[in-house]
CSV table of C-alpha atoms and ligand atoms in Angstrom, one decimal:
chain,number,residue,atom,x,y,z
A,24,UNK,CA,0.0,0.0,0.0
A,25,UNK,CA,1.3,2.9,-1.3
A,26,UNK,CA,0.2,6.7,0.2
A,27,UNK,CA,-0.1,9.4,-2.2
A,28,UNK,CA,0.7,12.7,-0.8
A,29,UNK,CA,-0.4,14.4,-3.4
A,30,UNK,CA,-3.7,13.5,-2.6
A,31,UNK,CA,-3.8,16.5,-0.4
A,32,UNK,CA,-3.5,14.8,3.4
A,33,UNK,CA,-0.5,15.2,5.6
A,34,UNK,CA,1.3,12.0,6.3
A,35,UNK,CA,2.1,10.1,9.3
A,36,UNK,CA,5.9,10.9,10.6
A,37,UNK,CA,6.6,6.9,10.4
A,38,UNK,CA,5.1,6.7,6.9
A,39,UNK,CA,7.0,9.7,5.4
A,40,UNK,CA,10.3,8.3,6.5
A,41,UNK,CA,9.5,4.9,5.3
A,42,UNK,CA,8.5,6.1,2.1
A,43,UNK,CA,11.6,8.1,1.9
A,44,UNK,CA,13.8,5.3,2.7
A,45,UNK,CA,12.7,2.7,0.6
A,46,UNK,CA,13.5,5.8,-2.2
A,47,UNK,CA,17.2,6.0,-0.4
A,48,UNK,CA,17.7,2.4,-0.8
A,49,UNK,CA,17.1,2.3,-4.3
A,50,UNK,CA,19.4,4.8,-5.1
A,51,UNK,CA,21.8,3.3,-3.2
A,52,UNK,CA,21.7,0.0,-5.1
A,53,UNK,CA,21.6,2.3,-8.3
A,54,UNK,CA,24.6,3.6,-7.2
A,55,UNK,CA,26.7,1.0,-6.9
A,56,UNK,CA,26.4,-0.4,-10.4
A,57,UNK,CA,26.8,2.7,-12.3
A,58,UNK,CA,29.8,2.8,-14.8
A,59,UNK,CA,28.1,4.6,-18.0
A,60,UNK,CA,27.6,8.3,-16.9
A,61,UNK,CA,30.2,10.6,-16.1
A,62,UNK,CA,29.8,11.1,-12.3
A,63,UNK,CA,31.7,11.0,-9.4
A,64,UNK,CA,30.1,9.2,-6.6
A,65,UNK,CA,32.9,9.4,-4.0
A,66,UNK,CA,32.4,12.3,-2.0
A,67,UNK,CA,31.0,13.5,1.4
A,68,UNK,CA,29.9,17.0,1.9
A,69,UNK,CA,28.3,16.4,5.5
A,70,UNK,CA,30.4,19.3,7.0
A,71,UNK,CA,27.7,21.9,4.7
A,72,UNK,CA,24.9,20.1,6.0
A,73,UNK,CA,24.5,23.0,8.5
A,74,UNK,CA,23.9,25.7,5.4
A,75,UNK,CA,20.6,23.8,4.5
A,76,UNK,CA,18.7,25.6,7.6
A,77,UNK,CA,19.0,28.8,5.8
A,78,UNK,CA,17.7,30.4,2.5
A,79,UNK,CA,20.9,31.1,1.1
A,80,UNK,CA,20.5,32.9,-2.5
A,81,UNK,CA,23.4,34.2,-4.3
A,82,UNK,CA,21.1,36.1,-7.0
A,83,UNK,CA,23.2,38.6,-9.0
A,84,UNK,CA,26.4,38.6,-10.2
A,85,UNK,CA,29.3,37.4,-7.3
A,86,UNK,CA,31.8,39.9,-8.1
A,87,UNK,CA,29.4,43.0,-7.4
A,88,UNK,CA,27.5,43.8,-4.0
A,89,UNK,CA,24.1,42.4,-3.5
A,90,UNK,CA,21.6,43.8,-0.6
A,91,UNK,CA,20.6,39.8,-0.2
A,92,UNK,CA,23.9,38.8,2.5
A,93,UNK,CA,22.9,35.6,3.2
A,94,UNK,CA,24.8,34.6,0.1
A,95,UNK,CA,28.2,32.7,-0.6
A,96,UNK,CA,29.2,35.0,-3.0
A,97,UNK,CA,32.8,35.5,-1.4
A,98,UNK,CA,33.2,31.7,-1.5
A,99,UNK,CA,32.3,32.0,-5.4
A,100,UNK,CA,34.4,33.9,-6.2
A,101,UNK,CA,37.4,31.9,-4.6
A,102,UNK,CA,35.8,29.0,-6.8
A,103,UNK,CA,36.1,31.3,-10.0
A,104,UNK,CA,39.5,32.3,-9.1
A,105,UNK,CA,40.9,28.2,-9.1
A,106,UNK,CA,39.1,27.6,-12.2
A,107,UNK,CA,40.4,29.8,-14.0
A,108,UNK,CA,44.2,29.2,-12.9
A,109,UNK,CA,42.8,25.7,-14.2
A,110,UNK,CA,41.9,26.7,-17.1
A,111,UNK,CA,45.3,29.0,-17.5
A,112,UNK,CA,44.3,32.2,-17.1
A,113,UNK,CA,45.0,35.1,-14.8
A,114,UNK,CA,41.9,35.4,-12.3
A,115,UNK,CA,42.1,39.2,-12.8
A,116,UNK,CA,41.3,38.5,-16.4
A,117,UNK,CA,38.4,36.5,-15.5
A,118,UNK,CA,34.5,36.7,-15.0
A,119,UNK,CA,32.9,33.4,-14.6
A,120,UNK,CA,30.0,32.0,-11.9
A,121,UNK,CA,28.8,28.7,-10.5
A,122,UNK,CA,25.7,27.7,-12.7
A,123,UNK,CA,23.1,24.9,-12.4
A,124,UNK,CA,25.4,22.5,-15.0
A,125,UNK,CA,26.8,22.3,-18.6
A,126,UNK,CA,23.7,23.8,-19.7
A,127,UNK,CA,23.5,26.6,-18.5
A,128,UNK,CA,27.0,27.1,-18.8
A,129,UNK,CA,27.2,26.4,-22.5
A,130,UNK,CA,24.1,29.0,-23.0
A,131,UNK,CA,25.9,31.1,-21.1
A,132,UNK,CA,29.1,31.1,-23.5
A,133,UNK,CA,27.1,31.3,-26.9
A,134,UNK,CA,25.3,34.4,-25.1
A,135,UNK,CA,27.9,36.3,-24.9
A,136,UNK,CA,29.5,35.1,-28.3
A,137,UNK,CA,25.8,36.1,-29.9
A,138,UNK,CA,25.8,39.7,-28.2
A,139,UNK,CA,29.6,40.2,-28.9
A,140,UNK,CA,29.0,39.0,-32.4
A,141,UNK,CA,25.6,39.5,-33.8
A,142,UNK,CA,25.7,38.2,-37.1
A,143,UNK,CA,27.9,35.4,-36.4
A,144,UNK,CA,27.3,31.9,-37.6
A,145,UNK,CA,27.9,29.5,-35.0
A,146,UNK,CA,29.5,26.1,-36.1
A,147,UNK,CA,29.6,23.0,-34.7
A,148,UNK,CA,30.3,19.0,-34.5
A,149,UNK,CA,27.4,16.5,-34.8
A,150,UNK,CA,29.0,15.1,-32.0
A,151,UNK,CA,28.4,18.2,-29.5
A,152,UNK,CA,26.5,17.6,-26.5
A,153,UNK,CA,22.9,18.2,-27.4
A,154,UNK,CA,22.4,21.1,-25.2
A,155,UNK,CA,24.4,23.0,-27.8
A,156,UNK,CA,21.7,22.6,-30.4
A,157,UNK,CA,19.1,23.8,-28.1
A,158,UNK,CA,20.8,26.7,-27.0
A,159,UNK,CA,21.7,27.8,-30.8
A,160,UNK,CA,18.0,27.4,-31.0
A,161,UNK,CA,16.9,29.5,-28.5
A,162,UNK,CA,19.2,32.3,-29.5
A,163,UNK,CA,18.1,32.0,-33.1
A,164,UNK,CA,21.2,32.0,-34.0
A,165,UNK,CA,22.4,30.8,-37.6
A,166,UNK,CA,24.5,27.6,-37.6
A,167,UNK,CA,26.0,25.0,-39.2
A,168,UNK,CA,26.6,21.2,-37.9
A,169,UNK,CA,29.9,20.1,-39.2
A,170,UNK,CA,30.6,16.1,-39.3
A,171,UNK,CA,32.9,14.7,-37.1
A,172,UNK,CA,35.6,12.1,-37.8
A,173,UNK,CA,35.0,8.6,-36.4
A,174,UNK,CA,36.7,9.0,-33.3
A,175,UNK,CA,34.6,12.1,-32.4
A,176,UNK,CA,37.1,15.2,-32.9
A,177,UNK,CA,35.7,17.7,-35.8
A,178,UNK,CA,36.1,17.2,-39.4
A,179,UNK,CA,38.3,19.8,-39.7
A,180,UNK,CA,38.2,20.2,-43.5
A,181,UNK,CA,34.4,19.9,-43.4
A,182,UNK,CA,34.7,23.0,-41.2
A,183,UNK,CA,37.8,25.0,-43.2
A,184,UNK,CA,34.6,24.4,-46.2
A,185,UNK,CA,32.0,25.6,-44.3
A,186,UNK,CA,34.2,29.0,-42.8
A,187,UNK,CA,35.4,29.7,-46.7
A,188,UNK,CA,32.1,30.0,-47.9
A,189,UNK,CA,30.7,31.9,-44.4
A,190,UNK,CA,33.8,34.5,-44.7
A,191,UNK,CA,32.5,37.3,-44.6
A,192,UNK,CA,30.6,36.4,-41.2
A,193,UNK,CA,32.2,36.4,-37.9
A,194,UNK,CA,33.0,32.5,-36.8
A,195,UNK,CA,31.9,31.5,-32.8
A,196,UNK,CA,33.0,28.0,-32.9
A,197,UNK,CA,32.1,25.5,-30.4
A,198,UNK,CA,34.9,23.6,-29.7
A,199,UNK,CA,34.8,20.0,-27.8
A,200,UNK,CA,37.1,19.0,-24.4
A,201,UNK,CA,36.1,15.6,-24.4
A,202,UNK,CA,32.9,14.7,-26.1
A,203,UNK,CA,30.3,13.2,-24.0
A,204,UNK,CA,29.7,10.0,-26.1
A,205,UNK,CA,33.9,9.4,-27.2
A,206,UNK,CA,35.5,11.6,-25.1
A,207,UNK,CA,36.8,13.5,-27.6
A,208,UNK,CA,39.1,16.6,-27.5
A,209,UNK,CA,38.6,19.3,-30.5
A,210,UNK,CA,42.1,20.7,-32.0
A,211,UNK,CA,42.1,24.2,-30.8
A,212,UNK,CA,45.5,25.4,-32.4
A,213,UNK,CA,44.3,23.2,-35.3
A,214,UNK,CA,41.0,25.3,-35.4
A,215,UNK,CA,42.6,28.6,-34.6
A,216,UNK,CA,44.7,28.0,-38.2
A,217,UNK,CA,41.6,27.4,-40.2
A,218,UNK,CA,40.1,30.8,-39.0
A,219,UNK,CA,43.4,32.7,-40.1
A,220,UNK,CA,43.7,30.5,-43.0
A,221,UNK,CA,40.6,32.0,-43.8
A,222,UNK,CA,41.0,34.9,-42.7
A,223,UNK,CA,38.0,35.7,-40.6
A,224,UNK,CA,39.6,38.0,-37.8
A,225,UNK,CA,36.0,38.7,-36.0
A,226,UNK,CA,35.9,34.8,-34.4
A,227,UNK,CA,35.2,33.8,-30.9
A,228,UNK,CA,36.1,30.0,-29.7
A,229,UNK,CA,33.9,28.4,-26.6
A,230,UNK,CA,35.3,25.3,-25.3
A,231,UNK,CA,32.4,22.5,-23.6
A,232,UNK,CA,35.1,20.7,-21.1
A,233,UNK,CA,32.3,19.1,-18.9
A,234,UNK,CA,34.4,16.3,-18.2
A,235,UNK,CA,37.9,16.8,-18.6
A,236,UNK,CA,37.9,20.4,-17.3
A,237,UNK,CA,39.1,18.4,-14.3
A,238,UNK,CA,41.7,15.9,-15.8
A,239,UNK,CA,43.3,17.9,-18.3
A,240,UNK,CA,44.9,20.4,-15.8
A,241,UNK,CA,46.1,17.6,-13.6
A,242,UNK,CA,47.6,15.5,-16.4
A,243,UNK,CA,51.8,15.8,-17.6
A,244,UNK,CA,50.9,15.7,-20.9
A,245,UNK,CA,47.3,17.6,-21.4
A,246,UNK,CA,46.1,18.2,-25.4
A,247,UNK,CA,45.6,22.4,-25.3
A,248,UNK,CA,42.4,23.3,-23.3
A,249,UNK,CA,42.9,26.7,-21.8
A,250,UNK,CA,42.6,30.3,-22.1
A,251,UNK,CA,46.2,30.3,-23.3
A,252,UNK,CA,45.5,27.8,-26.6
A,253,UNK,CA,43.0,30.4,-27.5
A,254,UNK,CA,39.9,30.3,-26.2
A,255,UNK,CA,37.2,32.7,-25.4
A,256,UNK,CA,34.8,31.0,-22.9
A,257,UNK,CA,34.6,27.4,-21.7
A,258,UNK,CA,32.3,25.2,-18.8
A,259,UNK,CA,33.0,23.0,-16.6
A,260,UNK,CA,30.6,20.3,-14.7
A,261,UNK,CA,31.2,20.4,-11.0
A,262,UNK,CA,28.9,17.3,-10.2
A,263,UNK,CA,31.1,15.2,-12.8
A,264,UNK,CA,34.5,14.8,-12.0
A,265,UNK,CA,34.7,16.4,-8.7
A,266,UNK,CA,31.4,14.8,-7.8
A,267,UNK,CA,28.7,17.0,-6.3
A,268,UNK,CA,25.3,15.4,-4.5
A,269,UNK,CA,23.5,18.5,-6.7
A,270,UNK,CA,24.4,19.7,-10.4
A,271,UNK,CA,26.4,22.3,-11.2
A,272,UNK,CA,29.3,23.6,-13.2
A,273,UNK,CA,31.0,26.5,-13.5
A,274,UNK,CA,31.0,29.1,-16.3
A,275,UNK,CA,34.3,31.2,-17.4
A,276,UNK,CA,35.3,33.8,-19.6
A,277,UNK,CA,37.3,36.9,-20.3
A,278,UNK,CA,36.0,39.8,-18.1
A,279,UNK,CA,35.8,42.7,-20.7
A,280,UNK,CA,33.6,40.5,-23.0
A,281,UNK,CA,31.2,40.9,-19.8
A,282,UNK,CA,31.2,44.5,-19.2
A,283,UNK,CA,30.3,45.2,-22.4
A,284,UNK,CA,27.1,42.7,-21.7
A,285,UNK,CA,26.6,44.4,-18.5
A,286,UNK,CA,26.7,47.8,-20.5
A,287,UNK,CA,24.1,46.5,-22.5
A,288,UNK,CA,22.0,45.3,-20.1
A,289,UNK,CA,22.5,47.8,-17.5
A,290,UNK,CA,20.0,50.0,-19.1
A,291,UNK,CA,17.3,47.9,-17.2
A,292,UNK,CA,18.6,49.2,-14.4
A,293,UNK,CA,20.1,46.1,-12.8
A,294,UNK,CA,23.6,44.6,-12.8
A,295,UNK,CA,22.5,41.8,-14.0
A,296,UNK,CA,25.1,39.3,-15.6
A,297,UNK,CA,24.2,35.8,-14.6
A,298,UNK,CA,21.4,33.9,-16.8
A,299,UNK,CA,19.5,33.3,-13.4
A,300,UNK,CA,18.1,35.5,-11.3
A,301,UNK,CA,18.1,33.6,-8.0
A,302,UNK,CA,20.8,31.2,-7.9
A,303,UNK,CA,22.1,28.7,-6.0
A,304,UNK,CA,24.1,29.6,-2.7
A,305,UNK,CA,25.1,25.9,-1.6
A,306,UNK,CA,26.6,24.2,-4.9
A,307,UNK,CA,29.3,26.9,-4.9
A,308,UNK,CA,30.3,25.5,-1.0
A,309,UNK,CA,30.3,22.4,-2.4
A,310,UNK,CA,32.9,23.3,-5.2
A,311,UNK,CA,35.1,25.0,-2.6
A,312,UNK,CA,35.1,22.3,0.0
A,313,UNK,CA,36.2,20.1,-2.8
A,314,UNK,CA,38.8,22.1,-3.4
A,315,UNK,CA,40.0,22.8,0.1
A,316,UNK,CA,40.0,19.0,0.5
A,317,UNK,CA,41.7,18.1,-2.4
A,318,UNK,CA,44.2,20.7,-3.3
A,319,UNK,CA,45.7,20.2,-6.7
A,320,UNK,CA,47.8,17.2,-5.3
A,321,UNK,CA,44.9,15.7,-3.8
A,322,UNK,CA,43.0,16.0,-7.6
A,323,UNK,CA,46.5,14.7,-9.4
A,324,UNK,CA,45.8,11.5,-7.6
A,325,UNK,CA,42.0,11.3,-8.2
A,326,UNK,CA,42.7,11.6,-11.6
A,327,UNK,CA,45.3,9.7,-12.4
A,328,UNK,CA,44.0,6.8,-10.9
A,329,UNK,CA,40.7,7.1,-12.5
A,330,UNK,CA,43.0,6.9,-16.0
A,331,UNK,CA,44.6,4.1,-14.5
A,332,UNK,CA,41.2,2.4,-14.0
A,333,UNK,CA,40.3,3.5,-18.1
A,334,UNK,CA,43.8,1.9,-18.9
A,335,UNK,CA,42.8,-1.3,-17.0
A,336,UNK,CA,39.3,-1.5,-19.0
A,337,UNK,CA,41.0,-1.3,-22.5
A,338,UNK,CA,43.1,-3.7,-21.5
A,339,UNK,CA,41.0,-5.9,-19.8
A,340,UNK,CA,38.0,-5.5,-22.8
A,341,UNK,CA,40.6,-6.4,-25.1
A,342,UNK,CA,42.2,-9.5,-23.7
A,343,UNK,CA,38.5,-10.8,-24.0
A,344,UNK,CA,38.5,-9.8,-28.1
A,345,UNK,CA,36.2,-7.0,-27.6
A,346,UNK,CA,37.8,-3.7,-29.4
A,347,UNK,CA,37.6,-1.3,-26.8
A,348,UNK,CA,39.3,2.2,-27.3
A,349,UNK,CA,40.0,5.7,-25.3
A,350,UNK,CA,41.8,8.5,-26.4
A,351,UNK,CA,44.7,9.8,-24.4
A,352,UNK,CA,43.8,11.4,-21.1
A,353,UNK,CA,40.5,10.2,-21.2
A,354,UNK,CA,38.2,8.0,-18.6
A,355,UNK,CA,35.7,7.1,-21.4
A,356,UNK,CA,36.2,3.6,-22.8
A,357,UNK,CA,34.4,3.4,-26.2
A,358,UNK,CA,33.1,-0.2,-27.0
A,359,UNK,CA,30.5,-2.3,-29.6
A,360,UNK,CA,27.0,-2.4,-27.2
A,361,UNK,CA,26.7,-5.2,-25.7
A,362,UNK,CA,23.2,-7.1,-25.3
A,363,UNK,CA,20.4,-6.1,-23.7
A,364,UNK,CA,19.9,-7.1,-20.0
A,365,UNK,CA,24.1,-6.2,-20.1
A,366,UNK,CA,23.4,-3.0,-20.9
A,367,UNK,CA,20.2,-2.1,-18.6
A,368,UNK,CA,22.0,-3.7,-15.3
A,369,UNK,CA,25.4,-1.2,-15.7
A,370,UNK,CA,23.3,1.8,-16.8
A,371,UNK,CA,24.9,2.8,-20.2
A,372,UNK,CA,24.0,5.4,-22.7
A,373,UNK,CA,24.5,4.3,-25.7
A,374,UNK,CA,24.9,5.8,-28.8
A,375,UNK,CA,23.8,3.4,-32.2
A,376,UNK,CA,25.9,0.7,-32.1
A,377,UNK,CA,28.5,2.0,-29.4
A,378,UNK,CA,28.3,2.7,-26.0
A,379,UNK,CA,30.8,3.4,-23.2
A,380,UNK,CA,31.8,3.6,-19.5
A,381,UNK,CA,33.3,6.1,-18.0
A,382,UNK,CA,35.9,5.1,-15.0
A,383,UNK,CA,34.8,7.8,-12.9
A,384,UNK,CA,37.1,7.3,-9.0
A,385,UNK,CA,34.5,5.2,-7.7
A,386,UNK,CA,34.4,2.5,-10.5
A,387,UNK,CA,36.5,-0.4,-9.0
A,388,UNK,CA,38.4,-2.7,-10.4
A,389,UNK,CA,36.2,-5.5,-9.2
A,390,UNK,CA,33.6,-3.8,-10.8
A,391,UNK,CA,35.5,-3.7,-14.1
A,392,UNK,CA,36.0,-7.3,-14.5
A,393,UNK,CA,32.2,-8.0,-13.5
A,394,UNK,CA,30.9,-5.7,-16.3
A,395,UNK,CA,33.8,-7.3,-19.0
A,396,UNK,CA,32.9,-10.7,-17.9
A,397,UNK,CA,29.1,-10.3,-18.5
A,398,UNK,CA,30.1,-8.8,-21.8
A,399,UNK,CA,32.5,-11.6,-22.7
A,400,UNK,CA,29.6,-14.2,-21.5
A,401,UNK,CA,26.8,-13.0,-23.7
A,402,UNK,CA,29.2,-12.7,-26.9
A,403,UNK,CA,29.8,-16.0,-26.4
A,404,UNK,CA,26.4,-17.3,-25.7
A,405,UNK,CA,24.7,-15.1,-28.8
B,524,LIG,C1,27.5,16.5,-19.3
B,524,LIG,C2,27.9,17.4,-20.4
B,524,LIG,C3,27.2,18.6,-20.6
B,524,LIG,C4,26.0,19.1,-19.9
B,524,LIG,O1,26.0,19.0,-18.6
B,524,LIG,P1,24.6,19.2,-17.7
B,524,LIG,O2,25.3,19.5,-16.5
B,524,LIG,O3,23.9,17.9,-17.8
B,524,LIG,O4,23.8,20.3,-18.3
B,524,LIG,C5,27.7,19.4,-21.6
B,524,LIG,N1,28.7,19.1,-22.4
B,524,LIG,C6,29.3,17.9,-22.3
B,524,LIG,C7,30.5,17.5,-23.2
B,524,LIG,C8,28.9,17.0,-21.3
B,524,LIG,O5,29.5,15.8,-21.2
């Protein structure tokens, strides 16, 4: 017997917490098979637990006063500030906030590309995360999808064509720091010749590194990701590699590309930069306890044994005859889809015939060789 309390009566104490834990139980056993999405599920915030008795808003943008103080906005700011060392640039040079997730972050970035560039036409690959189409679409903004090469990086001569015959527009390019489905990383020097090649001076380059805006910078040998390689604007996930029990990312770019949005919108009277209104005070604690746990040693050795673990899975995947692939620095592990009830019990996404996991720090080895050997068994069996 099931109580529905949206029928409109007030539940017995004893029956609210039974329903509730039943719910915790099943995301607990959820939990402990997941290898096919990109989060982190190691992590304990229980030191914030305190902030939830308040209503903490940190509405407005965290680099300017606000009359709300119950806000987090100086711990914000600390959390743009390592972010954008991350992502090599100065923090003086920076304007960036916590948002709700890649979303919101990758609107964020095409935003200001639209208002900084009005007539641009946006461009990019088939294998961009999807939000990217919708947000294109909810700008109205023109733009073309380029192909991608098989192993998910850009078609770069697909998109020298499409620029040479788009010239005489101004180029915002979305490039790709790790594809969702292949883990993919975008050339960005590669792209940044096409555009002089081509000579269109008016460009602007956003970089989606969801994922591996948190390996890259802790790696010896890291593909070029940052503000130095070129770009203009990039997002990172904070529930995904750091691991986070809400969503939420974080949103950078170069600070005079803001002004002049807050210029522009300032004539409503507000100084109003963020895409929310109200926005979320906790998720930025989150971010900075991480960081004040970790340090950058601490996240040297979260990541590299999480490529360790990818590593282990190619290896492991492959000594069973199944071709499994990643590219460098990656956690994703790209392999064939395996059978049905396979798939369902490890929660993948798939993608046509592909699908992956992704050895995020709390897939185990153990877990590994369970998920290979129930692949190995049911290629064998069909
Ligand atoms: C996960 C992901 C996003 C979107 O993140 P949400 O937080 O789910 O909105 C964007 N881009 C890439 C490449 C991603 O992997």
């Amino acid at each position: 017997m099931t109580t529905n309390a949206t029928a409109g009566t007030a539940l017995p104490e004893c029956e609210i917490q039974e329903r509730l834990n039943r719910l915790l139980c099943d995301i607990h056993a959820a939990t402990r098979q997941q290898v096919g999405y990109p989060v982190n599920q190691d992590f304990n915030y229980s030191a914030l637990l305190p902030f939830l008795d308040y209503s903490i808003n940190n509405v407005g943008d965290p680099f300017h006063p606000s009359n709300y103080w119950s806000n987090t906005h100086a711990f914000e700011r600390e959390v743009i500030a390592r972010f954008a060392s991350l992502m090599r640039i100065d923090p003086a040079d920076a304007w960036g906030y916590v948002t709700s997730g890649g979303t919101e972050g990758n609107m964020y970035g095409l935003y200001l590309a639209r208002e900084l560039f009005p007539n641009a036409m946006f461009y990019f690959s088939e294998e961009t995360h999807y939000s990217v189409l919708k947000n294109v679409r909810v700008l109205n903004a023109r733009h073309i999808m380029i192909r991608r090469q098989e192993n998910g990086e850009i078609d770069y001569d697909d998109l020298e064509a499409m620029i040479r015959v788009n010239r005489d527009l101004p180029a915002v390019i979305m490039a790709n720091v790790g594809t969702t489905m292949r883990g993919a990383i975008d050339n960005i020097p590669r792209i940044r010749d096409i555009l002089r090649d081509q000579a269109v001076t008016s460009h602007y380059i956003r970089a989606d590194a969801a994922l591996s805006g948190m390996i890259l910078p802790f790696v010896g040998d890291p593909q070029p990701y940052g503000f130095d390689a070129g770009i203009d604007s990039v997002s990172i996930s904070g529930h995904k590699m750091i691991g986070a029990p809400l969503p939420c990312g974080v949103v950078l770019t170069r600070r005079p590309y803001v002004e002049r949005v807050g210029r522009a919108i300032e004539y409503v009277g507000v100084e109003d930069t963020t895409l929310s209104g109200s926005r979320n005070a906790f998720t930025p604690l989150l971010l900075w306890h991480a960081f004040a746990r970790y340090g950058d040693a601490g996240f040297r050795k979260l990541v590299a044994g999480a490529l360790d673990t990818a590593e282990y899975a190619v290896g492991q995947f492959n000594e069973r005859g199944i071709p499994a692939w990643r590219h460098k620095n990656s956690v994703t592990v790209v392999f064939p889809r395996p059978a049905p009830e396979v798939f369902r019990k490890w929660q993948m996404a798939p993608e046509g015939d592909i699908t992956h996991i992704i050895t995020m720090p709390h897939v185990t080895r153990q877990m590994i060789d369970d998920l290979v050997n129930d692949c190995a068994a049911r290629e064998l069996s069909s």
